[in-house]
Amino acid sequence: MTFTQFTKLLAGFLAGGLLVPVVGAQSPAQTPAPAQPVPAAHTNLAKHVPVQALMYYEGVWGVDSLTVKYTESGEIIRFSYRVREPEKAAALNDKKSEPSLIDPQAGVKLVIPEMEKVGKLRQSSTPIAGKQYWMAFSNSGRRVRPGDRVDIVIGSFHANGLVVE
C-alpha cells in the first residue's frame, strides 16, 4: 500500500467517523428514537480487533472479516476471511504454506489435518474478490477454548490476538 493510498484510506475513515455524530444529531423538540441493536458480528469485531489491525489486514493482505470459531464439537477451530484484493490475498491460499493456529494461553500449536480422500481441510484455490475462504484446525483434546486469543500464521501472514468465538 502506498503512502497516498494509506492517506486516502485514513482520510475516508476519519471523514466517516466525523459524519456519524452530525447525522445522528437531533433537535431538542424531537423525541429520541429507540436504540437499534448492533449486529453481533460488528460488535465482536469492534471489541476484539483494533481498527488499525483491520486496516493493515485489508491494505497489506487484501482480506477482511477475519474470524476464528470454535465448532460445536470443539474438535475443530475454523478460521475464515473474506478476500478483497485477490493478488494480495494469494499468499493465504498458497498450497505450499503450512498454516498454524497458536494459542499461547493453552501452550498449543494447531495444524490443519489431512484426510485420506479429501486432503487438507482448507481452501487453496485462486482467491476471488468478495468470496469467503476458510481453513479448519484440529483441536483434539479441546485445548483451545472460546474466548482464547490466538495467532494465525500462514507463511509470512500473521494475524495476532484474534478471539475464538
Short mmCIF file of C-alpha atoms in Angstrom, two decimals:
data_model
loop_
_atom_site.label_atom_id
_atom_site.label_comp_id
_atom_site.label_asym_id
_atom_site.label_seq_id
_atom_site.Cartn_x
_atom_site.Cartn_y
_atom_site.Cartn_z
CA MET A 1 0.00 0.00 0.00
CA THR A 2 1.46 3.34 -0.99
CA PHE A 3 1.53 6.36 1.26
CA THR A 4 -1.07 8.09 -0.95
CA GLN A 5 -3.43 5.10 -0.75
CA PHE A 6 -2.95 4.94 3.01
CA THR A 7 -3.69 8.65 3.48
CA LYS A 8 -6.82 8.40 1.30
CA LEU A 9 -7.99 5.39 3.31
CA LEU A 10 -7.27 7.17 6.59
CA ALA A 11 -8.98 10.37 5.38
CA GLY A 12 -12.05 8.41 4.35
CA PHE A 13 -12.13 6.63 7.69
CA LEU A 14 -11.81 9.88 9.64
CA ALA A 15 -14.39 11.64 7.50
CA GLY A 16 -16.82 8.77 8.01
CA GLY A 17 -16.23 8.92 11.75
CA LEU A 18 -16.82 12.67 11.82
CA LEU A 19 -20.07 12.46 9.86
CA VAL A 20 -21.73 9.99 12.21
CA PRO A 21 -22.28 12.49 15.06
CA VAL A 22 -23.60 15.13 12.63
CA VAL A 23 -26.06 12.74 11.00
CA GLY A 24 -27.16 11.35 14.36
CA ALA A 25 -27.79 14.79 15.93
CA GLN A 26 -31.40 15.65 16.83
CA SER A 27 -33.16 18.86 17.69
CA PRO A 28 -34.40 19.04 21.30
CA ALA A 29 -38.06 19.07 20.14
CA GLN A 30 -37.84 15.59 18.62
CA THR A 31 -38.45 12.50 20.68
CA PRO A 32 -35.49 10.17 20.62
CA ALA A 33 -35.86 7.05 18.51
CA PRO A 34 -35.43 3.73 20.28
CA ALA A 35 -31.90 2.39 20.12
CA GLN A 36 -31.30 -0.11 17.35
CA PRO A 37 -29.38 -3.25 18.29
CA VAL A 38 -25.96 -3.57 16.68
CA PRO A 39 -25.38 -6.86 14.82
CA ALA A 40 -23.27 -9.25 16.92
CA ALA A 41 -20.61 -9.69 14.21
CA HIS A 42 -19.79 -5.98 14.19
CA THR A 43 -19.88 -5.77 17.99
CA ASN A 44 -17.49 -8.73 18.38
CA LEU A 45 -15.16 -7.46 15.69
CA ALA A 46 -15.03 -3.97 17.16
CA LYS A 47 -14.33 -5.30 20.67
CA HIS A 48 -11.58 -7.68 19.66
CA VAL A 49 -9.67 -6.30 16.66
CA PRO A 50 -8.26 -2.77 16.66
CA VAL A 51 -9.21 -0.60 13.69
CA GLN A 52 -5.53 -0.22 12.77
CA ALA A 53 -5.21 -4.01 12.53
CA LEU A 54 -8.29 -4.22 10.29
CA MET A 55 -6.82 -1.54 8.03
CA TYR A 56 -3.50 -3.40 7.97
CA TYR A 57 -5.04 -6.76 7.01
CA GLU A 58 -7.05 -5.16 4.23
CA GLY A 59 -4.31 -2.85 2.97
CA VAL A 60 -1.38 -5.27 3.07
CA TRP A 61 -3.02 -8.68 2.69
CA GLY A 62 -6.23 -7.79 0.83
CA VAL A 63 -8.52 -9.54 3.35
CA ASP A 64 -11.10 -8.57 5.94
CA SER A 65 -13.75 -10.20 8.16
CA LEU A 66 -11.22 -12.42 9.94
CA THR A 67 -12.99 -14.79 12.34
CA VAL A 68 -11.93 -17.75 14.47
CA LYS A 69 -14.77 -20.02 15.59
CA TYR A 70 -15.00 -22.94 17.97
CA THR A 71 -17.16 -25.62 16.36
CA GLU A 72 -19.99 -27.29 18.20
CA SER A 73 -17.99 -30.45 18.88
CA GLY A 74 -14.92 -28.46 19.91
CA GLU A 75 -12.68 -30.74 17.86
CA ILE A 76 -12.23 -28.19 15.06
CA ILE A 77 -11.34 -24.49 15.13
CA ARG A 78 -12.38 -22.71 11.94
CA PHE A 79 -10.52 -19.65 10.66
CA SER A 80 -12.24 -17.69 7.89
CA TYR A 81 -11.64 -14.48 5.99
CA ARG A 82 -13.07 -12.57 3.04
CA VAL A 83 -10.88 -11.66 0.08
CA ARG A 84 -10.96 -8.01 -1.02
CA GLU A 85 -7.89 -7.97 -3.29
CA PRO A 86 -7.04 -11.40 -4.78
CA GLU A 87 -3.45 -10.52 -5.73
CA LYS A 88 -2.57 -9.60 -2.15
CA ALA A 89 -4.55 -12.47 -0.61
CA ALA A 90 -2.92 -15.16 -2.79
CA ALA A 91 -0.35 -15.89 -0.05
CA LEU A 92 -3.11 -17.09 2.31
CA ASN A 93 -4.30 -19.69 -0.22
CA ASP A 94 -0.81 -20.92 -1.18
CA LYS A 95 -0.73 -24.75 -1.00
CA LYS A 96 2.96 -24.67 -0.07
CA SER A 97 2.29 -22.73 3.14
CA GLU A 98 1.57 -24.73 6.28
CA PRO A 99 -0.94 -22.71 8.32
CA SER A 100 -0.90 -22.93 12.09
CA LEU A 101 -3.03 -21.62 14.91
CA ILE A 102 -1.08 -20.76 18.05
CA ASP A 103 -2.74 -20.37 21.45
CA PRO A 104 -0.16 -19.01 23.92
CA GLN A 105 -2.56 -19.41 26.88
CA ALA A 106 -3.09 -23.11 26.21
CA GLY A 107 0.50 -23.60 25.05
CA VAL A 108 -0.51 -25.33 21.81
CA LYS A 109 0.09 -25.02 18.09
CA LEU A 110 -2.73 -26.46 15.97
CA VAL A 111 -2.30 -27.64 12.40
CA ILE A 112 -4.67 -28.43 9.56
CA PRO A 113 -5.49 -32.14 9.44
CA GLU A 114 -5.16 -34.08 6.19
CA MET A 115 -7.93 -36.52 5.36
CA GLU A 116 -7.13 -39.55 3.21
CA LYS A 117 -9.74 -38.96 0.50
CA VAL A 118 -10.33 -35.23 0.94
CA GLY A 119 -6.85 -33.82 1.54
CA LYS A 120 -6.12 -30.85 3.79
CA LEU A 121 -9.14 -29.17 5.38
CA ARG A 122 -8.54 -25.79 3.79
CA GLN A 123 -9.32 -23.92 0.62
CA SER A 124 -6.32 -23.34 -1.60
CA SER A 125 -7.87 -22.28 -4.90
CA THR A 126 -7.04 -18.98 -6.58
CA PRO A 127 -8.75 -16.29 -4.48
CA ILE A 128 -11.67 -14.32 -5.91
CA ALA A 129 -12.68 -10.87 -4.64
CA GLY A 130 -15.73 -10.91 -2.38
CA LYS A 131 -15.58 -14.63 -1.58
CA GLN A 132 -15.19 -16.07 1.89
CA TYR A 133 -12.41 -18.65 2.48
CA TRP A 134 -11.77 -20.95 5.41
CA MET A 135 -9.44 -23.48 6.94
CA ALA A 136 -10.03 -25.91 9.79
CA PHE A 137 -7.52 -26.64 12.55
CA SER A 138 -7.59 -29.87 14.55
CA ASN A 139 -8.32 -29.15 18.22
CA SER A 140 -8.07 -32.66 19.62
CA GLY A 141 -8.19 -32.54 23.38
CA ARG A 142 -10.14 -29.28 23.11
CA ARG A 143 -7.18 -27.25 24.39
CA VAL A 144 -8.26 -24.08 22.54
CA ARG A 145 -11.47 -22.69 24.06
CA PRO A 146 -13.91 -19.88 23.21
CA GLY A 147 -12.59 -16.55 24.48
CA ASP A 148 -8.92 -17.50 23.97
CA ARG A 149 -6.75 -15.10 21.99
CA VAL A 150 -4.95 -16.90 19.18
CA ASP A 151 -2.47 -16.15 16.42
CA ILE A 152 -2.90 -17.39 12.84
CA VAL A 153 0.31 -17.88 10.87
CA ILE A 154 0.28 -18.68 7.13
CA GLY A 155 3.74 -18.19 5.65
CA SER A 156 4.59 -14.51 6.20
CA PHE A 157 0.96 -13.66 7.11
CA HIS A 158 0.40 -13.21 10.85
CA ALA A 159 -2.92 -12.30 12.47
CA ASN A 160 -2.30 -11.88 16.19
CA GLY A 161 -4.71 -11.73 19.09
CA LEU A 162 -7.85 -12.96 17.30
CA VAL A 163 -10.53 -14.06 19.76
CA VAL A 164 -12.04 -17.52 19.42
CA GLU A 165 -15.83 -17.15 19.24
#
